[in-house]
PDB file of C-alpha atoms in Angstrom:
ATOM      1  CA  MET A   1       9.575  -3.262  19.037  1.00  0.00           C
ATOM      2  CA  SER A   2       9.072   0.348  20.006  1.00  0.00           C
ATOM      3  CA  ASP A   3       5.967   1.747  21.645  1.00  0.00           C
ATOM      4  CA  ARG A   4       5.453   3.887  18.488  1.00  0.00           C
ATOM      5  CA  SER A   5       5.279   0.798  16.306  1.00  0.00           C
ATOM      6  CA  ASN A   6       2.715  -0.760  18.680  1.00  0.00           C
ATOM      7  CA  VAL A   7       0.692   2.409  18.628  1.00  0.00           C
ATOM      8  CA  LEU A   8       0.758   2.460  14.782  1.00  0.00           C
ATOM      9  CA  ARG A   9      -0.167  -1.264  14.590  1.00  0.00           C
ATOM     10  CA  GLU A  10      -3.044  -0.781  17.038  1.00  0.00           C
ATOM     11  CA  THR A  11      -4.347   2.302  15.182  1.00  0.00           C
ATOM     12  CA  ILE A  12      -4.324   0.336  11.924  1.00  0.00           C
ATOM     13  CA  GLU A  13      -6.104  -2.595  13.544  1.00  0.00           C
ATOM     14  CA  LYS A  14      -8.778  -0.362  15.091  1.00  0.00           C
ATOM     15  CA  ASP A  15      -9.633   1.452  11.859  1.00  0.00           C
ATOM     16  CA  GLU A  16      -8.041  -0.245   8.927  1.00  0.00           C
ATOM     17  CA  ALA A  17     -11.136   0.164   6.730  1.00  0.00           C
ATOM     18  CA  GLY A  18     -11.438   3.943   7.562  1.00  0.00           C
ATOM     19  CA  ILE A  19      -7.704   4.487   7.121  1.00  0.00           C
ATOM     20  CA  VAL A  20      -7.773   2.713   3.626  1.00  0.00           C
ATOM     21  CA  GLN A  21     -10.909   4.739   2.568  1.00  0.00           C
ATOM     22  CA  ARG A  22      -9.365   8.123   3.559  1.00  0.00           C
ATOM     23  CA  TRP A  23      -6.057   7.212   1.883  1.00  0.00           C
ATOM     24  CA  LEU A  24      -7.901   6.059  -1.251  1.00  0.00           C
ATOM     25  CA  ASP A  25      -9.934   9.253  -1.290  1.00  0.00           C
ATOM     26  CA  LYS A  26      -6.756  11.337  -1.106  1.00  0.00           C
ATOM     27  CA  GLN A  27      -5.145   9.294  -3.901  1.00  0.00           C
ATOM     28  CA  LEU A  28      -8.164   9.596  -6.150  1.00  0.00           C
ATOM     29  CA  ALA A  29      -8.347  13.384  -5.536  1.00  0.00           C
ATOM     30  CA  ALA A  30      -4.634  13.970  -6.389  1.00  0.00           C
ATOM     31  CA  ALA A  31      -3.894  15.810  -9.518  1.00  0.00           C
ATOM     32  CA  SER A  32      -1.447  13.054 -10.396  1.00  0.00           C
ATOM     33  CA  PHE A  33      -4.145  10.257 -10.313  1.00  0.00           C
ATOM     34  CA  ARG A  34      -4.717   8.744 -13.721  1.00  0.00           C
ATOM     35  CA  SER A  35      -7.795   6.702 -14.059  1.00  0.00           C
ATOM     36  CA  ASP A  36      -6.532   5.542 -17.536  1.00  0.00           C
ATOM     37  CA  ARG A  37      -3.524   3.953 -15.829  1.00  0.00           C
ATOM     38  CA  ILE A  38      -5.081   2.160 -12.846  1.00  0.00           C
ATOM     39  CA  SER A  39      -8.694   1.519 -11.947  1.00  0.00           C
ATOM     40  CA  LYS A  40     -10.231   2.658  -8.683  1.00  0.00           C
ATOM     41  CA  THR A  41     -10.687  -1.092  -7.782  1.00  0.00           C
ATOM     42  CA  GLU A  42      -7.034  -1.881  -8.488  1.00  0.00           C
ATOM     43  CA  LEU A  43      -5.883   1.090  -6.467  1.00  0.00           C
ATOM     44  CA  SER A  44      -8.166   0.095  -3.618  1.00  0.00           C
ATOM     45  CA  GLU A  45      -6.865  -3.493  -3.659  1.00  0.00           C
ATOM     46  CA  HIS A  46      -3.215  -2.244  -3.731  1.00  0.00           C
ATOM     47  CA  SER A  47      -3.829   0.161  -0.828  1.00  0.00           C
ATOM     48  CA  ARG A  48      -5.610  -2.452   1.331  1.00  0.00           C
ATOM     49  CA  ARG A  49      -2.888  -5.036   0.636  1.00  0.00           C
ATOM     50  CA  PHE A  50      -0.017  -2.621   1.496  1.00  0.00           C
ATOM     51  CA  LEU A  51      -1.678  -1.545   4.685  1.00  0.00           C
ATOM     52  CA  ASN A  52      -2.281  -5.163   5.702  1.00  0.00           C
ATOM     53  CA  LEU A  53       1.332  -6.018   5.053  1.00  0.00           C
ATOM     54  CA  LEU A  54       2.425  -2.991   7.020  1.00  0.00           C
ATOM     55  CA  ARG A  55       0.324  -4.052   9.962  1.00  0.00           C
ATOM     56  CA  GLN A  56       1.629  -7.570   9.795  1.00  0.00           C
ATOM     57  CA  ALA A  57       5.232  -6.305   9.746  1.00  0.00           C
ATOM     58  CA  LEU A  58       4.543  -3.981  12.648  1.00  0.00           C
ATOM     59  CA  GLY A  59       3.244  -6.881  14.626  1.00  0.00           C
ATOM     60  CA  SER A  60       6.322  -9.001  13.950  1.00  0.00           C
ATOM     61  CA  GLY A  61       8.312  -7.770  16.923  1.00  0.00           C
ATOM     62  CA  THR A  62      11.047  -6.108  14.879  1.00  0.00           C
ATOM     63  CA  SER A  63      11.398  -2.648  13.350  1.00  0.00           C
ATOM     64  CA  ASP A  64      14.362  -3.776  11.291  1.00  0.00           C
ATOM     65  CA  ILE A  65      13.169  -3.153   7.750  1.00  0.00           C
ATOM     66  CA  GLN A  66      15.970  -5.427   6.486  1.00  0.00           C
ATOM     67  CA  SER A  67      14.538  -8.415   8.405  1.00  0.00           C
ATOM     68  CA  PRO A  68      12.408 -11.094   6.642  1.00  0.00           C
ATOM     69  CA  ALA A  69       9.314  -9.825   8.502  1.00  0.00           C
ATOM     70  CA  TRP A  70       9.433  -6.661   6.458  1.00  0.00           C
ATOM     71  CA  ALA A  71      10.372  -8.216   3.117  1.00  0.00           C
ATOM     72  CA  ASN A  72       6.773  -8.063   1.667  1.00  0.00           C
ATOM     73  CA  VAL A  73       6.381  -4.449   2.709  1.00  0.00           C
ATOM     74  CA  CYS A  74       9.702  -3.363   1.369  1.00  0.00           C
ATOM     75  CA  GLY A  75       9.269  -5.435  -1.772  1.00  0.00           C
ATOM     76  CA  CYS A  76       5.806  -4.081  -2.535  1.00  0.00           C
ATOM     77  CA  ARG A  77       6.691  -3.108  -6.141  1.00  0.00           C
ATOM     78  CA  LYS A  78       6.893  -6.769  -6.992  1.00  0.00           C
ATOM     79  CA  TRP A  79       3.273  -7.466  -6.010  1.00  0.00           C
ATOM     80  CA  MET A  80       1.840  -4.142  -6.889  1.00  0.00           C
ATOM     81  CA  ALA A  81       2.564  -4.475 -10.558  1.00  0.00           C
ATOM     82  CA  PRO A  82       2.129  -8.071 -11.643  1.00  0.00           C
ATOM     83  CA  PRO A  83       2.680  -8.688 -15.369  1.00  0.00           C
ATOM     84  CA  GLY A  84      -0.375  -7.933 -17.447  1.00  0.00           C
ATOM     85  CA  PRO A  85      -2.146  -5.311 -19.485  1.00  0.00           C
ATOM     86  CA  SER A  86      -2.656  -2.941 -16.621  1.00  0.00           C
ATOM     87  CA  THR A  87       1.002  -3.055 -15.687  1.00  0.00           C
ATOM     88  CA  ILE A  88       1.983  -2.134 -19.216  1.00  0.00           C
ATOM     89  CA  THR A  89      -0.499   0.738 -19.115  1.00  0.00           C
ATOM     90  CA  MET A  90       0.670   1.950 -15.749  1.00  0.00           C
ATOM     91  CA  ARG A  91       4.322   1.942 -16.817  1.00  0.00           C
ATOM     92  CA  TRP A  92       3.694   3.616 -20.158  1.00  0.00           C
ATOM     93  CA  MET A  93       5.594   6.827 -20.471  1.00  0.00           C
ATOM     94  CA  PRO A  94       4.932   9.396 -23.189  1.00  0.00           C
ATOM     95  CA  PRO A  95       7.816  10.028 -25.621  1.00  0.00           C
TER      96      PRO A  95
END
């Protein structure tokens, strides 16, 4: 694994909560954020989960995103949108 990957992993480990909060603040402030599509709580959970998966993958010892260690990070769409009412709402597109 490269030194850059280690630095990124260590940075996330040192300030994971702060990184998630700043990222969440930026997402909520974006003009494209739709509170009628995803709640702040869901967005926070998805952001925390993604960052945790990224940190784990960075610590796996490989930077090959095709490797099994990165499967959860690269396949995040599967877990970010489980079937249910909020998924239907998030995927709704106007005619």
